[in-house]
Amino acid sequence: MKSLRHGMLLLGLLPMVAFAAGDGATLQSANIDVGNTASLQRGARLFHNYCLGCHSVEYMRYSRVAEDLGLPPELAQESLIFTDAKLGDRIEIAMPPEASADWFGKAPPDLTLTARQRGVDWVYTYLNSFYLDESSTTGVNNVVFPDVAMPHVLWPLQGWQAARFAPGEHGADHGAFEGFELVEAGQLTPGEYDDAIRDITAYMSYLAEPMQTQRQRLGLWVLAFIAVLGVLAYLLKQEYWKDVH
Ligand code: HEC
């Protein structure tokens, strides 16, 4: 009964989530696999390289990430830490928040819980939705986060894309979003870029809920346990009924 009520509540929230995408843009499915450690490791490397200059993940420590992702200490130090932080430290931002608020007009928020607050599909689509816009101070805009203050930091990988919109009506700048066009290629092909941001999204999902990887592993053990128990119960039944038949 209780779960039914929760289900109804979730259904009630759906239209709001769809609306939150803004500008009529539909969210793309992130299609992540948080149980895939290699994907999390690639995501961590990209995230620590491209995002920690501005964003903190202050509810997480480097050491916990290293342990969960199966990275030995030296490798973790090398591939996750680009400041003078120690392995036991919280993942803090390299730049003081006041300075970055001055530069961007908005302080970059802590990203520990973002994948849960916004949802993984939103994060994935956001990282795929920066487009060139001369009227913006950063030179880019974002379809799911209009007038965002964040520059397109992954441009060396993706390149630059332009957005097509339907003509604006009633004095609006533009109408509904229609699609992107890659105007300058980056280091990655579009398919490789999708994989890269999928890995980043998976890592952010892990950060928001580190227990989920362990829960998946635990789930497998529980299933294995039930299977073994089932076999034993069956054998036991055979044993009991042997003399009856
Ligand atoms: C140069 C600084 C900078 C870098 C580097 C950067 N960001 Fe941002 N980011 C920002 C700023 C500033 C905002 C706030 C935008 C706003 O509120 O308009 C932001 C906002 C966001 C948001 C939206 C958060 C929310 O819920 O409102 C996400 C998600 C995000 N960044 C992800 C990333 C990821 C992933 C990376 C690395 C690939 C990254 N950022 C790198 C500056 C940066």
CSV table of C-alpha atoms and ligand atoms in Angstrom, one decimal:
chain,number,residue,atom,x,y,z
A,1,MET,CA,0.0,0.0,0.0
A,2,LYS,CA,2.8,2.3,1.0
A,3,SER,CA,4.8,1.6,-2.1
A,4,LEU,CA,1.6,2.2,-4.2
A,5,ARG,CA,1.2,5.6,-2.7
A,6,HIS,CA,4.9,6.3,-3.4
A,7,GLY,CA,4.4,5.2,-7.0
A,8,MET,CA,1.4,7.6,-7.3
A,9,LEU,CA,3.5,10.4,-5.9
A,10,LEU,CA,6.3,9.7,-8.4
A,11,LEU,CA,3.7,9.7,-11.3
A,12,GLY,CA,2.5,13.0,-10.0
A,13,LEU,CA,6.1,14.4,-10.2
A,14,LEU,CA,6.7,13.3,-13.8
A,15,PRO,CA,5.2,16.2,-15.6
A,16,MET,CA,7.2,18.6,-13.5
A,17,VAL,CA,10.5,16.8,-14.3
A,18,ALA,CA,9.7,16.9,-18.0
A,19,PHE,CA,8.9,20.6,-17.7
A,20,ALA,CA,12.2,21.2,-15.9
A,21,ALA,CA,14.1,20.4,-19.1
A,22,GLY,CA,13.0,23.8,-20.4
A,23,ASP,CA,12.8,25.1,-24.0
A,24,GLY,CA,10.9,22.0,-25.1
A,25,ALA,CA,14.2,20.0,-25.2
A,26,THR,CA,13.7,16.3,-24.4
A,27,LEU,CA,16.2,14.6,-22.2
A,28,GLN,CA,18.4,11.9,-23.7
A,29,SER,CA,18.7,8.6,-21.9
A,30,ALA,CA,22.0,8.4,-20.0
A,31,ASN,CA,22.1,4.7,-20.3
A,32,ILE,CA,24.8,4.3,-17.6
A,33,ASP,CA,26.1,1.2,-15.8
A,34,VAL,CA,27.3,2.1,-12.4
A,35,GLY,CA,28.3,-1.6,-11.9
A,36,ASN,CA,30.9,-1.2,-14.7
A,37,THR,CA,34.1,-0.2,-12.8
A,38,ALA,CA,36.1,0.5,-16.0
A,39,SER,CA,33.4,3.1,-17.0
A,40,LEU,CA,33.6,4.7,-13.5
A,41,GLN,CA,37.4,4.8,-13.7
A,42,ARG,CA,37.3,6.6,-17.1
A,43,GLY,CA,34.6,8.9,-15.8
A,44,ALA,CA,36.7,9.7,-12.7
A,45,ARG,CA,39.7,10.6,-14.7
A,46,LEU,CA,37.8,12.9,-17.0
A,47,PHE,CA,35.8,14.4,-14.2
A,48,HIS,CA,38.9,15.1,-12.1
A,49,ASN,CA,40.7,16.6,-15.1
A,50,TYR,CA,38.0,18.8,-16.5
A,51,CYS,CA,35.6,19.6,-13.6
A,52,LEU,CA,37.4,20.0,-10.3
A,53,GLY,CA,39.0,23.3,-11.3
A,54,CYS,CA,35.7,24.9,-10.5
A,55,HIS,CA,33.5,22.3,-8.8
A,56,SER,CA,34.0,20.6,-5.4
A,57,VAL,CA,32.7,17.2,-4.4
A,58,GLU,CA,33.2,17.9,-0.7
A,59,TYR,CA,31.2,15.1,0.8
A,60,MET,CA,33.6,12.6,-0.8
A,61,ARG,CA,37.2,11.8,-0.1
A,62,TYR,CA,39.8,10.7,-2.7
A,63,SER,CA,40.6,7.6,-0.6
A,64,ARG,CA,37.0,6.4,-0.7
A,65,VAL,CA,36.9,6.8,-4.5
A,66,ALA,CA,40.2,5.0,-4.8
A,67,GLU,CA,38.9,2.1,-2.7
A,68,ASP,CA,35.5,1.8,-4.5
A,69,LEU,CA,37.1,2.0,-7.9
A,70,GLY,CA,39.8,-0.5,-7.1
A,71,LEU,CA,42.7,2.0,-7.6
A,72,PRO,CA,45.9,1.3,-5.7
A,73,PRO,CA,47.1,4.4,-3.7
A,74,GLU,CA,49.9,5.4,-6.1
A,75,LEU,CA,47.7,5.1,-9.2
A,76,ALA,CA,44.9,7.0,-7.4
A,77,GLN,CA,47.4,9.8,-6.5
A,78,GLU,CA,48.5,10.0,-10.1
A,79,SER,CA,45.1,9.7,-11.9
A,80,LEU,CA,42.7,11.5,-9.4
A,81,ILE,CA,44.7,14.2,-7.7
A,82,PHE,CA,45.9,17.2,-9.6
A,83,THR,CA,46.4,19.6,-6.7
A,84,ASP,CA,48.6,19.2,-3.6
A,85,ALA,CA,45.7,17.4,-1.8
A,86,LYS,CA,46.4,14.1,0.1
A,87,LEU,CA,44.6,10.8,-0.6
A,88,GLY,CA,42.6,11.2,2.7
A,89,ASP,CA,41.4,14.7,1.9
A,90,ARG,CA,37.9,15.7,0.8
A,91,ILE,CA,37.6,16.5,-2.9
A,92,GLU,CA,37.7,20.2,-2.8
A,93,ILE,CA,37.8,22.9,-5.5
A,94,ALA,CA,41.1,24.3,-6.7
A,95,MET,CA,39.7,27.8,-6.8
A,96,PRO,CA,38.2,29.8,-3.9
A,97,PRO,CA,34.4,30.0,-4.4
A,98,GLU,CA,34.4,33.8,-4.1
A,99,ALA,CA,36.8,34.2,-6.9
A,100,SER,CA,34.8,31.9,-9.2
A,101,ALA,CA,31.6,33.7,-8.4
A,102,ASP,CA,33.3,36.9,-9.5
A,103,TRP,CA,34.4,35.3,-12.8
A,104,PHE,CA,31.3,33.5,-13.8
A,105,GLY,CA,28.6,35.6,-12.0
A,106,LYS,CA,27.5,32.3,-10.3
A,107,ALA,CA,29.5,30.2,-8.0
A,108,PRO,CA,29.9,26.7,-9.5
A,109,PRO,CA,27.8,24.4,-7.2
A,110,ASP,CA,29.2,21.4,-5.3
A,111,LEU,CA,28.5,18.4,-7.5
A,112,THR,CA,28.4,15.6,-4.9
A,113,LEU,CA,24.6,15.1,-5.1
A,114,THR,CA,23.8,16.7,-8.5
A,115,ALA,CA,23.2,13.4,-10.3
A,116,ARG,CA,20.4,12.6,-7.8
A,117,GLN,CA,19.0,16.1,-7.6
A,118,ARG,CA,18.8,16.6,-11.4
A,119,GLY,CA,18.7,13.0,-12.5
A,120,VAL,CA,21.3,11.2,-14.6
A,121,ASP,CA,19.5,11.8,-17.9
A,122,TRP,CA,19.5,15.5,-17.2
A,123,VAL,CA,23.3,15.6,-16.4
A,124,TYR,CA,24.0,13.5,-19.6
A,125,THR,CA,21.9,15.7,-21.8
A,126,TYR,CA,23.3,18.9,-20.2
A,127,LEU,CA,26.9,17.8,-21.1
A,128,ASN,CA,25.6,17.1,-24.7
A,129,SER,CA,23.7,20.4,-25.1
A,130,PHE,CA,26.3,23.3,-25.1
A,131,TYR,CA,26.0,25.3,-28.4
A,132,LEU,CA,27.6,28.4,-29.8
A,133,ASP,CA,25.8,31.6,-28.8
A,134,GLU,CA,27.5,35.0,-29.5
A,135,SER,CA,25.1,36.8,-27.2
A,136,SER,CA,26.5,35.0,-24.1
A,137,THR,CA,29.6,36.1,-22.2
A,138,THR,CA,31.0,32.5,-22.3
A,139,GLY,CA,30.3,32.2,-26.0
A,140,VAL,CA,28.0,29.3,-25.4
A,141,ASN,CA,24.5,28.5,-24.2
A,142,ASN,CA,22.8,25.3,-23.2
A,143,VAL,CA,19.5,23.9,-24.3
A,144,VAL,CA,18.6,22.2,-21.0
A,145,PHE,CA,20.0,25.0,-18.9
A,146,PRO,CA,19.3,28.3,-20.7
A,147,ASP,CA,21.8,31.1,-20.0
A,148,VAL,CA,24.0,28.9,-18.0
A,149,ALA,CA,27.2,30.6,-16.6
A,150,MET,CA,29.4,27.5,-17.2
A,151,PRO,CA,31.7,27.6,-20.2
A,152,HIS,CA,31.8,24.5,-22.5
A,153,VAL,CA,34.8,23.0,-20.8
A,154,LEU,CA,34.7,19.8,-22.8
A,155,TRP,CA,35.0,21.6,-26.2
A,156,PRO,CA,38.5,20.1,-26.8
A,157,LEU,CA,36.8,16.7,-26.8
A,158,GLN,CA,33.5,17.5,-28.5
A,159,GLY,CA,34.3,20.4,-30.7
A,160,TRP,CA,31.7,23.1,-31.2
A,161,GLN,CA,28.1,22.6,-32.2
A,162,ALA,CA,25.4,25.1,-33.4
A,163,ALA,CA,21.8,24.7,-32.4
A,164,ARG,CA,18.8,25.0,-34.8
A,165,PHE,CA,15.6,26.5,-33.5
A,166,ALA,CA,12.2,27.1,-35.1
A,167,PRO,CA,11.6,30.8,-35.8
A,168,GLY,CA,10.4,32.8,-32.7
A,169,GLU,CA,6.9,34.0,-32.5
A,170,HIS,CA,5.3,36.9,-30.6
A,171,GLY,CA,8.7,38.7,-30.2
A,172,ALA,CA,10.5,35.6,-28.8
A,173,ASP,CA,14.2,35.2,-29.8
A,174,HIS,CA,13.6,31.8,-31.1
A,175,GLY,CA,11.1,29.0,-31.1
A,176,ALA,CA,11.4,25.3,-30.1
A,177,PHE,CA,14.8,23.6,-30.3
A,178,GLU,CA,15.1,21.4,-33.4
A,179,GLY,CA,18.6,19.9,-33.3
A,180,PHE,CA,22.4,20.4,-33.3
A,181,GLU,CA,25.0,20.5,-36.0
A,182,LEU,CA,28.7,20.0,-35.3
A,183,VAL,CA,30.4,23.0,-36.9
A,184,GLU,CA,34.0,22.2,-35.7
A,185,ALA,CA,35.1,18.7,-34.7
A,186,GLY,CA,37.0,18.0,-31.5
A,187,GLN,CA,39.5,15.2,-30.6
A,188,LEU,CA,36.7,12.7,-30.3
A,189,THR,CA,34.1,11.4,-32.8
A,190,PRO,CA,30.5,12.1,-31.7
A,191,GLY,CA,30.1,8.5,-30.7
A,192,GLU,CA,33.3,8.6,-28.5
A,193,TYR,CA,32.1,11.9,-27.0
A,194,ASP,CA,28.8,10.2,-26.0
A,195,ASP,CA,30.8,7.5,-24.3
A,196,ALA,CA,32.9,10.0,-22.5
A,197,ILE,CA,30.0,11.9,-21.1
A,198,ARG,CA,28.2,8.7,-20.3
A,199,ASP,CA,31.3,7.7,-18.2
A,200,ILE,CA,31.3,11.1,-16.5
A,201,THR,CA,27.6,10.8,-15.7
A,202,ALA,CA,28.1,7.3,-14.3
A,203,TYR,CA,30.9,8.6,-12.0
A,204,MET,CA,28.6,11.5,-10.9
A,205,SER,CA,25.9,8.9,-10.2
A,206,TYR,CA,28.3,6.9,-8.1
A,207,LEU,CA,29.4,10.1,-6.2
A,208,ALA,CA,25.8,10.9,-5.4
A,209,GLU,CA,25.2,7.4,-4.0
A,210,PRO,CA,28.4,5.5,-3.5
A,211,MET,CA,26.6,2.5,-1.8
A,212,GLN,CA,24.8,1.6,-5.1
A,213,THR,CA,27.9,-0.2,-6.5
A,214,GLN,CA,28.2,-2.3,-3.3
A,215,ARG,CA,24.4,-2.9,-3.3
A,216,GLN,CA,24.6,-4.3,-6.8
A,217,ARG,CA,27.4,-6.6,-5.7
A,218,LEU,CA,25.6,-7.6,-2.6
A,219,GLY,CA,22.5,-8.3,-4.7
A,220,LEU,CA,24.4,-10.8,-6.8
A,221,TRP,CA,25.6,-12.6,-3.6
A,222,VAL,CA,22.1,-12.7,-2.3
A,223,LEU,CA,20.9,-14.3,-5.5
A,224,ALA,CA,23.8,-16.8,-5.5
A,225,PHE,CA,22.9,-17.6,-1.9
A,226,ILE,CA,19.3,-18.2,-2.7
A,227,ALA,CA,20.2,-20.4,-5.6
A,228,VAL,CA,22.5,-22.6,-3.4
A,229,LEU,CA,19.9,-22.8,-0.7
A,230,GLY,CA,17.3,-23.8,-3.3
A,231,VAL,CA,19.5,-26.7,-4.5
A,232,LEU,CA,20.1,-27.8,-0.9
A,233,ALA,CA,16.4,-27.7,-0.1
A,234,TYR,CA,15.7,-29.8,-3.2
A,235,LEU,CA,18.3,-32.4,-2.3
A,236,LEU,CA,16.9,-32.5,1.3
A,237,LYS,CA,13.4,-33.0,0.0
A,238,GLN,CA,14.6,-35.9,-2.2
A,239,GLU,CA,16.3,-37.4,0.8
A,240,TYR,CA,13.1,-37.2,3.0
A,241,TRP,CA,10.8,-38.6,0.4
A,242,LYS,CA,13.1,-41.4,-0.8
A,243,ASP,CA,11.6,-44.0,1.6
A,244,VAL,CA,8.0,-43.0,1.0
A,245,HIS,CA,8.0,-43.7,-2.7
B,1,HEC,C1,35.4,27.0,-15.6
B,1,HEC,C2,34.6,26.6,-14.4
B,1,HEC,C3,33.8,25.3,-14.6
B,1,HEC,C4,34.3,24.1,-15.0
B,1,HEC,C5,35.7,23.7,-15.3
B,1,HEC,C6,33.1,23.2,-14.9
B,1,HEC,N1,32.0,23.9,-14.5
B,1,HEC,FE1,30.2,23.1,-14.2
B,1,HEC,N2,29.5,24.9,-13.7
B,1,HEC,C7,30.2,26.1,-13.6
B,1,HEC,C8,29.4,27.2,-13.2
B,1,HEC,C9,29.8,28.7,-13.0
B,1,HEC,C10,28.1,26.7,-13.0
B,1,HEC,C11,26.8,27.4,-12.5
B,1,HEC,C12,26.0,27.8,-13.7
B,1,HEC,C13,24.8,28.6,-13.4
B,1,HEC,O1,24.2,28.5,-12.3
B,1,HEC,O2,24.5,29.4,-14.3
B,1,HEC,C14,28.2,25.2,-13.3
B,1,HEC,C15,27.1,24.4,-13.3
B,1,HEC,C16,27.2,23.0,-13.5
B,1,HEC,C17,26.1,22.0,-13.4
B,1,HEC,C18,24.6,22.4,-13.1
B,1,HEC,C19,24.5,22.2,-11.6
B,1,HEC,C20,23.1,22.5,-11.1
B,1,HEC,O3,22.5,21.6,-10.6
B,1,HEC,O4,22.7,23.7,-11.3
B,1,HEC,C21,26.6,20.8,-13.7
B,1,HEC,C22,25.8,19.5,-13.7
B,1,HEC,C23,28.0,21.0,-14.0
B,1,HEC,N3,28.3,22.3,-13.9
B,1,HEC,C24,28.8,20.0,-14.4
B,1,HEC,C25,30.1,20.1,-14.7
B,1,HEC,C26,31.0,19.0,-15.2
B,1,HEC,C27,30.5,17.6,-15.3
B,1,HEC,C28,32.2,19.6,-15.4
B,1,HEC,C29,33.4,18.9,-16.0
B,1,HEC,C30,33.2,18.2,-17.3
B,1,HEC,C31,32.1,21.0,-15.1
B,1,HEC,N4,30.9,21.3,-14.7
B,1,HEC,C32,33.2,21.9,-15.2
B,1,HEC,C33,31.5,26.2,-13.9
B,1,HEC,C34,32.4,25.2,-14.3
